Amino acid sequence: MPASLLLTHLLLVLPLVGLSALIVRAMIRWPILDVPNARSAHSVVTPRGGGLGPVLAFVVGMLALYQMADFARIAERQFIGVILAAIAIAAVGLVDDMRDLSARLRLACQFGAAMVAVLSGLVLHRLSLPGIGVVELSFLGTLITLFWIMGCTNAVNFMDGLDGLVAGTVVIACAALAAIALSLGGGFIYAASLFMVAGFLGFLPFNLHRARIFMGDVGSQFAGFMLAVLGVAAAGFEQSQVSFLIVPLLIFGLLFDAGFTLLRRALMGERVAAAHRTHLYQMAQRAGVPVRVVAGVHWGFTLFHAGLAVWFLNVPAEMKPWVGAPALAMQLLWAGYVMHRMRRAGLGWRG
C-alpha cells in the first residue's frame, strides 16, 4: 500500500479516536459508579463503562467500511456477523456493568454472541501443530472456535483490573495486527484492527493511573471477543491456517496470566468461579510493584510478542508453532519474579 494511502487511512480513523473520547467523557459526566471492595485495586469510587467509547467507535468504523471500502471485503454474511456479534457482546457487558449479571447468564450470552460469529462462517477448519503438521479439524473446528472465542473473551475480562493494563495492551496488539494484516493483504483485518486501535486510543488517556474511568465489562468483554474473532479471521492468511497463532501470540501475556491463575486455583481446590484478587498482575501490585510499572511490563510483553509475530511470518511453516517458546519463557520469568516479590512481602495465594 502506498504511503500516501496509508496516511489517508490514518487520518480517516482520527475522527473515531475523537468519537471514542467524547463518549468516554460523557460516561465520566453521567457515570455508572464502581464502588471499591476488598478485591479492588482502586480505593475511591470511580466511573466504569468507559469501554462504550471504543465499542461505538468500532461499530461506526465497521458500518462505514461495509458501505464504502471494497478493498476490505469479506463474505457479506461474515461481515454482518462480526458487526452483530460485536454489538451483542458489548450490550451484554453494558447490562452487566449496570446490574451485575450472574456468571451463568453472562456465559450464556457470550455463547450466543460466539454462535453468531460461528454461524456467519468464522470457523477454524485446520491447524498446524508442532511435530504433527496440518490437522483437518472437521466438526471439532466449531467446538475449538467457540472455546477460543469464549476463553479469550473471559481472559481479557479477568485481566482488566489495573489502570491502563488491558487498554494499552489492546492498542499495541491491534496496531501490530493491523501492520501484519496490511503486509499480508488482509484488508478486513487491517481495517477492523485499525478501528480497535482508534477506539481504545480515545479511551486510554482517561484510564491511565490514576484512572478517571474504567472500561467495565462493556469494554473488556468486547475487546477479548473481537481479538478472538480477528484471530479466527487471521487463520485465513495461510492454507494451513497456522496464522491463527498470531493473535494468541500478541496477547499471550493476558492469556498466560488468566490460564496460570485458573489452573493454580483449580489445583488448590478453590472455587474457580469465585471472585478473587490473586492474578499475577494483582499479586505484583499487592507486593509493591507500582501500578504504572505492572501495566508497562504488560505493554512491553506485547511489544516483544509483536516482534515474535514478525519473526513468525518469516520462518518455515514447520517452525512457526514453536515461535511461542520465547513468549512462554518470558512469562515464566515474570511469574518467578512475582512470586519472589510475594515472598518478600509475606503474601500468599489465598485471598
mmCIF file of C-alpha atoms in Angstrom:
data_model
loop_
_atom_site.group_PDB
_atom_site.id
_atom_site.type_symbol
_atom_site.label_atom_id
_atom_site.label_comp_id
_atom_site.label_asym_id
_atom_site.label_seq_id
_atom_site.Cartn_x
_atom_site.Cartn_y
_atom_site.Cartn_z
ATOM 1 C CA MET A 1 0.000 0.000 0.000
ATOM 2 C CA PRO A 2 1.431 3.422 -0.953
ATOM 3 C CA ALA A 3 2.487 5.619 1.952
ATOM 4 C CA SER A 4 0.049 8.331 0.865
ATOM 5 C CA LEU A 5 -2.890 5.892 1.022
ATOM 6 C CA LEU A 6 -1.773 4.612 4.423
ATOM 7 C CA LEU A 7 -1.615 8.199 5.688
ATOM 8 C CA THR A 8 -5.120 8.770 4.328
ATOM 9 C CA HIS A 9 -6.399 5.755 6.254
ATOM 10 C CA LEU A 10 -4.784 7.001 9.460
ATOM 11 C CA LEU A 11 -6.341 10.427 9.013
ATOM 12 C CA LEU A 12 -9.740 8.863 8.357
ATOM 13 C CA VAL A 13 -9.687 6.998 11.675
ATOM 14 C CA LEU A 14 -8.779 10.103 13.699
ATOM 15 C CA PRO A 15 -12.475 11.074 13.986
ATOM 16 C CA LEU A 16 -13.058 7.663 15.585
ATOM 17 C CA VAL A 17 -10.452 8.496 18.247
ATOM 18 C CA GLY A 18 -12.347 11.719 18.915
ATOM 19 C CA LEU A 19 -15.717 9.954 18.950
ATOM 20 C CA SER A 20 -14.455 7.425 21.479
ATOM 21 C CA ALA A 21 -13.011 10.164 23.703
ATOM 22 C CA LEU A 22 -16.284 12.147 23.596
ATOM 23 C CA ILE A 23 -18.287 9.113 24.662
ATOM 24 C CA VAL A 24 -15.815 8.334 27.452
ATOM 25 C CA ARG A 25 -16.103 11.909 28.720
ATOM 26 C CA ALA A 26 -19.893 11.544 28.678
ATOM 27 C CA MET A 27 -19.600 8.335 30.714
ATOM 28 C CA ILE A 28 -17.495 10.236 33.258
ATOM 29 C CA ARG A 29 -20.074 13.003 33.468
ATOM 30 C CA TRP A 30 -23.048 10.620 33.726
ATOM 31 C CA PRO A 31 -21.359 7.660 35.360
ATOM 32 C CA ILE A 32 -22.054 4.070 36.217
ATOM 33 C CA LEU A 33 -20.177 4.011 39.512
ATOM 34 C CA ASP A 34 -17.720 1.311 40.567
ATOM 35 C CA VAL A 35 -17.632 1.178 44.374
ATOM 36 C CA PRO A 36 -14.347 -0.359 45.646
ATOM 37 C CA ASN A 37 -14.438 -3.535 47.690
ATOM 38 C CA ALA A 38 -11.891 -5.915 49.219
ATOM 39 C CA ARG A 39 -10.960 -7.255 45.771
ATOM 40 C CA SER A 40 -10.450 -3.863 44.111
ATOM 41 C CA ALA A 41 -7.129 -2.286 43.189
ATOM 42 C CA HIS A 42 -8.696 1.196 43.497
ATOM 43 C CA SER A 43 -9.704 2.861 46.743
ATOM 44 C CA VAL A 44 -12.152 5.574 45.619
ATOM 45 C CA VAL A 45 -15.499 5.390 43.825
ATOM 46 C CA THR A 46 -14.722 5.536 40.082
ATOM 47 C CA PRO A 47 -16.951 5.558 36.990
ATOM 48 C CA ARG A 48 -16.987 2.467 34.800
ATOM 49 C CA GLY A 49 -18.451 1.644 31.408
ATOM 50 C CA GLY A 50 -15.877 3.733 29.538
ATOM 51 C CA GLY A 51 -15.447 0.862 27.092
ATOM 52 C CA LEU A 52 -18.628 2.078 25.415
ATOM 53 C CA GLY A 53 -16.445 4.648 23.622
ATOM 54 C CA PRO A 54 -14.237 2.096 21.836
ATOM 55 C CA VAL A 55 -17.287 -0.057 21.075
ATOM 56 C CA LEU A 56 -19.225 2.713 19.330
ATOM 57 C CA ALA A 57 -16.115 3.942 17.505
ATOM 58 C CA PHE A 58 -15.528 0.402 16.210
ATOM 59 C CA VAL A 59 -19.145 -0.104 15.125
ATOM 60 C CA VAL A 60 -19.242 3.261 13.309
ATOM 61 C CA GLY A 61 -15.999 2.386 11.546
ATOM 62 C CA MET A 62 -17.272 -1.058 10.558
ATOM 63 C CA LEU A 63 -20.538 0.339 9.202
ATOM 64 C CA ALA A 64 -18.620 2.875 7.124
ATOM 65 C CA LEU A 65 -16.312 0.106 5.912
ATOM 66 C CA TYR A 66 -19.279 -2.046 4.939
ATOM 67 C CA GLN A 67 -20.755 0.764 2.869
ATOM 68 C CA MET A 68 -17.660 2.120 1.163
ATOM 69 C CA ALA A 69 -14.483 0.016 1.267
ATOM 70 C CA ASP A 70 -14.377 -2.762 -1.311
ATOM 71 C CA PHE A 71 -10.684 -3.428 -0.566
ATOM 72 C CA ALA A 72 -11.609 -4.791 2.850
ATOM 73 C CA ARG A 73 -14.491 -7.002 1.776
ATOM 74 C CA ILE A 74 -15.089 -10.436 3.195
ATOM 75 C CA ALA A 75 -18.225 -12.502 2.663
ATOM 76 C CA GLU A 76 -21.246 -10.342 3.477
ATOM 77 C CA ARG A 77 -22.602 -12.880 5.948
ATOM 78 C CA GLN A 78 -19.320 -12.806 7.895
ATOM 79 C CA PHE A 79 -19.115 -9.011 7.720
ATOM 80 C CA ILE A 80 -22.613 -8.573 9.151
ATOM 81 C CA GLY A 81 -21.970 -11.384 11.636
ATOM 82 C CA VAL A 82 -18.919 -9.599 13.059
ATOM 83 C CA ILE A 83 -20.855 -6.336 13.486
ATOM 84 C CA LEU A 84 -23.883 -8.022 15.100
ATOM 85 C CA ALA A 85 -21.723 -10.176 17.394
ATOM 86 C CA ALA A 86 -19.698 -7.120 18.488
ATOM 87 C CA ILE A 87 -22.878 -5.224 19.330
ATOM 88 C CA ALA A 88 -24.302 -8.241 21.164
ATOM 89 C CA ILE A 89 -21.269 -8.852 23.368
ATOM 90 C CA ALA A 90 -20.956 -5.144 24.162
ATOM 91 C CA ALA A 91 -24.633 -4.931 25.072
ATOM 92 C CA VAL A 92 -24.263 -7.848 27.480
ATOM 93 C CA GLY A 93 -21.237 -6.157 29.034
ATOM 94 C CA LEU A 94 -23.041 -2.844 29.450
ATOM 95 C CA VAL A 95 -26.001 -4.507 31.163
ATOM 96 C CA ASP A 96 -23.535 -6.366 33.392
ATOM 97 C CA ASP A 97 -21.876 -3.055 34.328
ATOM 98 C CA MET A 98 -25.247 -1.640 35.342
ATOM 99 C CA ARG A 99 -26.860 -4.662 37.003
ATOM 100 C CA ASP A 100 -24.143 -7.266 37.757
ATOM 101 C CA LEU A 101 -25.436 -10.294 35.842
ATOM 102 C CA SER A 102 -24.911 -13.772 37.216
ATOM 103 C CA ALA A 103 -21.916 -15.684 35.865
ATOM 104 C CA ARG A 104 -24.223 -18.296 34.310
ATOM 105 C CA LEU A 105 -26.287 -15.712 32.423
ATOM 106 C CA ARG A 106 -23.150 -13.870 31.306
ATOM 107 C CA LEU A 107 -21.660 -17.096 29.913
ATOM 108 C CA ALA A 108 -24.910 -17.920 28.128
ATOM 109 C CA CYS A 109 -24.922 -14.501 26.471
ATOM 110 C CA GLN A 110 -21.254 -14.864 25.481
ATOM 111 C CA PHE A 111 -22.039 -18.239 23.954
ATOM 112 C CA GLY A 112 -24.867 -16.665 21.950
ATOM 113 C CA ALA A 113 -22.583 -13.942 20.604
ATOM 114 C CA ALA A 114 -19.904 -16.520 19.755
ATOM 115 C CA MET A 115 -22.511 -18.566 17.876
ATOM 116 C CA VAL A 116 -23.395 -15.504 15.789
ATOM 117 C CA ALA A 117 -19.763 -15.284 14.667
ATOM 118 C CA VAL A 118 -19.518 -19.042 14.038
ATOM 119 C CA LEU A 119 -22.796 -19.245 12.116
ATOM 120 C CA SER A 120 -21.626 -16.371 9.937
ATOM 121 C CA GLY A 121 -18.781 -18.622 8.779
ATOM 122 C CA LEU A 122 -15.892 -17.602 11.047
ATOM 123 C CA VAL A 123 -14.696 -21.106 11.933
ATOM 124 C CA LEU A 124 -11.279 -22.775 12.150
ATOM 125 C CA HIS A 125 -11.045 -25.607 9.594
ATOM 126 C CA ARG A 126 -7.471 -26.773 10.104
ATOM 127 C CA LEU A 127 -4.457 -26.081 12.299
ATOM 128 C CA SER A 128 -0.722 -26.734 12.061
ATOM 129 C CA LEU A 129 0.552 -28.455 15.206
ATOM 130 C CA PRO A 130 4.190 -28.898 16.355
ATOM 131 C CA GLY A 131 5.605 -32.239 15.292
ATOM 132 C CA ILE A 132 2.359 -33.254 13.617
ATOM 133 C CA GLY A 133 1.752 -30.853 10.764
ATOM 134 C CA VAL A 134 -1.568 -29.731 9.329
ATOM 135 C CA VAL A 135 -4.599 -31.324 11.005
ATOM 136 C CA GLU A 136 -8.074 -31.145 9.495
ATOM 137 C CA LEU A 137 -10.484 -30.252 12.304
ATOM 138 C CA SER A 138 -13.818 -31.203 10.719
ATOM 139 C CA PHE A 139 -16.648 -30.753 13.268
ATOM 140 C CA LEU A 140 -14.086 -30.117 16.025
ATOM 141 C CA GLY A 141 -13.325 -26.806 14.311
ATOM 142 C CA THR A 142 -16.614 -25.367 15.506
ATOM 143 C CA LEU A 143 -16.039 -26.519 19.097
ATOM 144 C CA ILE A 144 -12.470 -25.206 19.140
ATOM 145 C CA THR A 145 -13.624 -21.873 17.688
ATOM 146 C CA LEU A 146 -16.343 -21.495 20.324
ATOM 147 C CA PHE A 147 -13.910 -22.428 23.112
ATOM 148 C CA TRP A 148 -11.334 -19.944 21.817
ATOM 149 C CA ILE A 149 -13.812 -17.065 21.476
ATOM 150 C CA MET A 150 -15.334 -17.571 24.918
ATOM 151 C CA GLY A 151 -11.974 -18.268 26.548
ATOM 152 C CA CYS A 152 -10.336 -15.173 25.080
ATOM 153 C CA THR A 153 -13.354 -13.025 25.957
ATOM 154 C CA ASN A 154 -13.175 -14.039 29.611
ATOM 155 C CA ALA A 155 -9.371 -13.971 29.833
ATOM 156 C CA VAL A 156 -9.234 -10.332 28.740
ATOM 157 C CA ASN A 157 -12.157 -9.529 31.033
ATOM 158 C CA PHE A 158 -10.370 -11.131 34.014
ATOM 159 C CA MET A 159 -7.214 -9.116 33.285
ATOM 160 C CA ASP A 160 -8.959 -5.746 33.325
ATOM 161 C CA GLY A 161 -8.279 -4.947 36.953
ATOM 162 C CA LEU A 162 -5.416 -2.444 36.838
ATOM 163 C CA ASP A 163 -5.263 1.041 35.343
ATOM 164 C CA GLY A 164 -4.185 1.065 31.712
ATOM 165 C CA LEU A 165 -3.065 -2.573 31.565
ATOM 166 C CA VAL A 166 -5.637 -4.038 29.167
ATOM 167 C CA ALA A 167 -6.356 -0.872 27.205
ATOM 168 C CA GLY A 168 -2.667 -0.309 26.421
ATOM 169 C CA THR A 169 -2.177 -3.976 25.561
ATOM 170 C CA VAL A 170 -5.124 -3.886 23.146
ATOM 171 C CA VAL A 171 -3.795 -0.750 21.432
ATOM 172 C CA ILE A 172 -0.353 -2.294 20.872
ATOM 173 C CA ALA A 173 -1.676 -5.736 19.883
ATOM 174 C CA CYS A 174 -4.197 -4.324 17.405
ATOM 175 C CA ALA A 175 -1.638 -1.928 15.912
ATOM 176 C CA ALA A 176 0.700 -4.885 15.349
ATOM 177 C CA LEU A 177 -2.136 -6.975 13.910
ATOM 178 C CA ALA A 178 -3.096 -4.138 11.551
ATOM 179 C CA ALA A 179 0.501 -3.903 10.298
ATOM 180 C CA ILE A 180 0.701 -7.684 9.815
ATOM 181 C CA ALA A 181 -2.640 -7.802 8.007
ATOM 182 C CA LEU A 182 -1.567 -4.936 5.754
ATOM 183 C CA SER A 183 1.633 -6.747 4.815
ATOM 184 C CA LEU A 184 -0.307 -9.929 4.011
ATOM 185 C CA GLY A 185 -3.151 -8.267 2.127
ATOM 186 C CA GLY A 186 -5.809 -8.907 4.769
ATOM 187 C CA GLY A 187 -7.843 -5.762 4.210
ATOM 188 C CA PHE A 188 -10.712 -6.615 6.538
ATOM 189 C CA ILE A 189 -8.456 -7.485 9.491
ATOM 190 C CA TYR A 190 -6.311 -4.424 8.781
ATOM 191 C CA ALA A 191 -9.317 -2.087 8.884
ATOM 192 C CA ALA A 192 -11.010 -3.756 11.876
ATOM 193 C CA SER A 193 -7.748 -3.696 13.869
ATOM 194 C CA LEU A 194 -7.253 -0.047 12.991
ATOM 195 C CA PHE A 195 -10.739 0.748 14.305
ATOM 196 C CA MET A 196 -9.895 -1.077 17.541
ATOM 197 C CA VAL A 197 -6.713 0.985 17.875
ATOM 198 C CA ALA A 198 -8.659 4.206 17.306
ATOM 199 C CA GLY A 199 -11.357 3.323 19.815
ATOM 200 C CA PHE A 200 -9.001 2.328 22.615
ATOM 201 C CA LEU A 201 -6.655 5.260 21.932
ATOM 202 C CA GLY A 202 -9.613 7.529 22.624
ATOM 203 C CA PHE A 203 -10.196 5.718 25.916
ATOM 204 C CA LEU A 204 -6.642 5.102 27.160
ATOM 205 C CA PRO A 205 -5.751 8.643 28.376
ATOM 206 C CA PHE A 206 -8.722 8.512 30.772
ATOM 207 C CA ASN A 207 -7.704 5.074 32.072
ATOM 208 C CA LEU A 208 -4.048 5.702 32.896
ATOM 209 C CA HIS A 209 -3.147 5.659 36.589
ATOM 210 C CA ARG A 210 -4.913 7.148 38.482
ATOM 211 C CA ALA A 211 -7.809 6.242 36.230
ATOM 212 C CA ARG A 212 -10.688 8.660 35.802
ATOM 213 C CA ILE A 213 -12.829 5.811 34.444
ATOM 214 C CA PHE A 214 -12.665 2.032 33.962
ATOM 215 C CA MET A 215 -13.658 0.315 30.723
ATOM 216 C CA GLY A 216 -16.009 -2.064 32.540
ATOM 217 C CA ASP A 217 -17.323 -5.309 31.078
ATOM 218 C CA VAL A 218 -18.687 -3.444 28.069
ATOM 219 C CA GLY A 219 -15.106 -2.715 27.039
ATOM 220 C CA SER A 220 -13.179 -5.725 28.326
ATOM 221 C CA GLN A 221 -15.596 -8.364 27.021
ATOM 222 C CA PHE A 222 -15.811 -6.548 23.691
ATOM 223 C CA ALA A 223 -12.006 -6.315 23.429
ATOM 224 C CA GLY A 224 -11.488 -10.007 24.212
ATOM 225 C CA PHE A 225 -14.281 -11.077 21.891
ATOM 226 C CA MET A 226 -13.084 -9.012 18.937
ATOM 227 C CA LEU A 227 -9.465 -10.090 19.372
ATOM 228 C CA ALA A 228 -10.677 -13.690 19.346
ATOM 229 C CA VAL A 229 -12.779 -13.161 16.209
ATOM 230 C CA LEU A 230 -9.920 -11.395 14.434
ATOM 231 C CA GLY A 231 -7.683 -14.309 15.392
ATOM 232 C CA VAL A 232 -10.051 -16.712 13.623
ATOM 233 C CA ALA A 233 -10.207 -14.396 10.615
ATOM 234 C CA ALA A 234 -6.393 -14.237 10.559
ATOM 235 C CA ALA A 235 -6.316 -18.016 10.143
ATOM 236 C CA GLY A 236 -7.185 -17.415 6.511
ATOM 237 C CA PHE A 237 -3.789 -15.824 5.828
ATOM 238 C CA GLU A 238 -2.347 -19.273 5.040
ATOM 239 C CA GLN A 239 -3.762 -22.502 3.654
ATOM 240 C CA SER A 240 -2.672 -24.368 6.787
ATOM 241 C CA GLN A 241 -4.378 -21.722 8.964
ATOM 242 C CA VAL A 242 -1.232 -21.633 11.111
ATOM 243 C CA SER A 243 -1.648 -17.837 11.186
ATOM 244 C CA PHE A 244 -4.386 -18.360 13.762
ATOM 245 C CA LEU A 245 -1.491 -18.293 16.233
ATOM 246 C CA ILE A 246 -0.796 -14.583 15.545
ATOM 247 C CA VAL A 247 -3.449 -13.158 17.888
ATOM 248 C CA PRO A 248 -2.838 -15.628 20.765
ATOM 249 C CA LEU A 249 0.848 -14.746 20.442
ATOM 250 C CA LEU A 250 0.201 -10.985 20.538
ATOM 251 C CA ILE A 251 -1.903 -11.174 23.723
ATOM 252 C CA PHE A 252 -0.026 -14.085 25.291
ATOM 253 C CA GLY A 253 0.730 -12.032 28.412
ATOM 254 C CA LEU A 254 -3.001 -11.749 29.165
ATOM 255 C CA LEU A 255 -3.745 -15.366 28.246
ATOM 256 C CA PHE A 256 -0.870 -16.743 30.335
ATOM 257 C CA ASP A 257 -1.855 -14.833 33.476
ATOM 258 C CA ALA A 258 -5.512 -15.861 33.156
ATOM 259 C CA GLY A 259 -4.630 -19.506 32.402
ATOM 260 C CA PHE A 260 -1.967 -19.722 35.119
ATOM 261 C CA THR A 261 -4.379 -18.322 37.701
ATOM 262 C CA LEU A 262 -7.251 -20.587 36.669
ATOM 263 C CA LEU A 263 -5.051 -23.706 36.817
ATOM 264 C CA ARG A 264 -3.425 -22.712 40.112
ATOM 265 C CA ARG A 265 -6.787 -22.090 41.787
ATOM 266 C CA ALA A 266 -8.204 -25.372 40.487
ATOM 267 C CA LEU A 267 -5.166 -27.307 41.797
ATOM 268 C CA MET A 268 -5.514 -25.575 45.175
ATOM 269 C CA GLY A 269 -9.154 -26.647 45.406
ATOM 270 C CA GLU A 270 -10.538 -23.118 45.213
ATOM 271 C CA ARG A 271 -13.840 -22.278 43.529
ATOM 272 C CA VAL A 272 -12.542 -21.036 40.191
ATOM 273 C CA ALA A 273 -15.721 -19.038 39.521
ATOM 274 C CA ALA A 274 -15.452 -17.126 42.816
ATOM 275 C CA ALA A 275 -14.188 -13.541 42.775
ATOM 276 C CA HIS A 276 -10.590 -13.076 43.912
ATOM 277 C CA ARG A 277 -7.541 -10.856 43.539
ATOM 278 C CA THR A 278 -4.756 -13.362 43.004
ATOM 279 C CA HIS A 279 -3.907 -12.924 39.328
ATOM 280 C CA LEU A 280 -0.182 -12.462 38.796
ATOM 281 C CA TYR A 281 -0.662 -8.792 37.898
ATOM 282 C CA GLN A 282 -2.699 -8.269 41.081
ATOM 283 C CA MET A 283 -0.148 -10.042 43.247
ATOM 284 C CA ALA A 284 2.628 -7.948 41.704
ATOM 285 C CA GLN A 285 0.766 -4.753 42.603
ATOM 286 C CA ARG A 286 -0.054 -6.018 46.103
ATOM 287 C CA ALA A 287 3.611 -6.959 46.585
ATOM 288 C CA GLY A 288 4.675 -3.375 45.979
ATOM 289 C CA VAL A 289 5.266 -3.117 42.226
ATOM 290 C CA PRO A 290 3.773 0.258 41.169
ATOM 291 C CA VAL A 291 0.621 0.142 39.042
ATOM 292 C CA ARG A 292 2.299 2.012 36.177
ATOM 293 C CA VAL A 293 5.168 -0.478 36.195
ATOM 294 C CA VAL A 294 2.880 -3.528 36.108
ATOM 295 C CA ALA A 295 0.916 -2.024 33.215
ATOM 296 C CA GLY A 296 4.155 -1.031 31.466
ATOM 297 C CA VAL A 297 5.537 -4.554 31.839
ATOM 298 C CA HIS A 298 2.471 -5.942 30.071
ATOM 299 C CA TRP A 299 2.810 -3.352 27.318
ATOM 300 C CA GLY A 300 6.430 -4.468 26.983
ATOM 301 C CA PHE A 301 5.306 -8.090 26.731
ATOM 302 C CA THR A 302 3.007 -7.136 23.862
ATOM 303 C CA LEU A 303 5.769 -5.284 22.022
ATOM 304 C CA PHE A 304 8.039 -8.309 22.471
ATOM 305 C CA HIS A 305 5.284 -10.593 21.191
ATOM 306 C CA ALA A 306 4.761 -8.279 18.211
ATOM 307 C CA GLY A 307 8.429 -8.817 17.350
ATOM 308 C CA LEU A 308 7.894 -12.564 17.657
ATOM 309 C CA ALA A 309 4.877 -12.275 15.340
ATOM 310 C CA VAL A 310 7.065 -10.623 12.694
ATOM 311 C CA TRP A 311 9.590 -13.437 13.137
ATOM 312 C CA PHE A 312 6.696 -15.904 12.884
ATOM 313 C CA LEU A 313 5.922 -14.590 9.391
ATOM 314 C CA ASN A 314 9.468 -15.248 8.199
ATOM 315 C CA VAL A 315 10.286 -18.754 9.450
ATOM 316 C CA PRO A 316 9.452 -22.027 7.683
ATOM 317 C CA ALA A 317 5.942 -23.383 8.291
ATOM 318 C CA GLU A 318 7.189 -26.315 10.369
ATOM 319 C CA MET A 319 8.918 -23.890 12.753
ATOM 320 C CA LYS A 320 6.032 -21.488 13.235
ATOM 321 C CA PRO A 321 4.226 -23.316 16.049
ATOM 322 C CA TRP A 322 7.467 -23.124 18.074
ATOM 323 C CA VAL A 323 7.744 -19.333 17.903
ATOM 324 C CA GLY A 324 5.704 -19.104 21.087
ATOM 325 C CA ALA A 325 8.527 -20.685 23.132
ATOM 326 C CA PRO A 326 10.297 -17.344 23.850
ATOM 327 C CA ALA A 327 6.946 -15.839 24.867
ATOM 328 C CA LEU A 328 6.346 -18.690 27.311
ATOM 329 C CA ALA A 329 9.873 -18.318 28.719
ATOM 330 C CA MET A 330 9.259 -14.595 29.296
ATOM 331 C CA GLN A 331 6.013 -15.283 31.162
ATOM 332 C CA LEU A 332 7.633 -17.929 33.347
ATOM 333 C CA LEU A 333 10.345 -15.427 34.280
ATOM 334 C CA TRP A 334 7.665 -12.868 35.152
ATOM 335 C CA ALA A 335 5.776 -15.418 37.259
ATOM 336 C CA GLY A 336 9.003 -16.281 39.085
ATOM 337 C CA TYR A 337 9.710 -12.602 39.766
ATOM 338 C CA VAL A 338 6.176 -12.006 41.083
ATOM 339 C CA MET A 339 6.433 -14.999 43.418
ATOM 340 C CA HIS A 340 9.790 -13.694 44.643
ATOM 341 C CA ARG A 341 8.186 -10.315 45.426
ATOM 342 C CA MET A 342 5.302 -12.101 47.145
ATOM 343 C CA ARG A 343 7.665 -13.978 49.464
ATOM 344 C CA ARG A 344 9.489 -10.767 50.361
ATOM 345 C CA ALA A 345 6.159 -9.069 51.107
ATOM 346 C CA GLY A 346 4.837 -12.027 53.133
ATOM 347 C CA LEU A 347 1.945 -12.652 50.757
ATOM 348 C CA GLY A 348 0.311 -15.990 49.976
ATOM 349 C CA TRP A 349 -2.023 -17.124 47.209
ATOM 350 C CA ARG A 350 -5.120 -17.315 49.393
ATOM 351 C CA GLY A 351 -7.388 -14.252 49.151
#
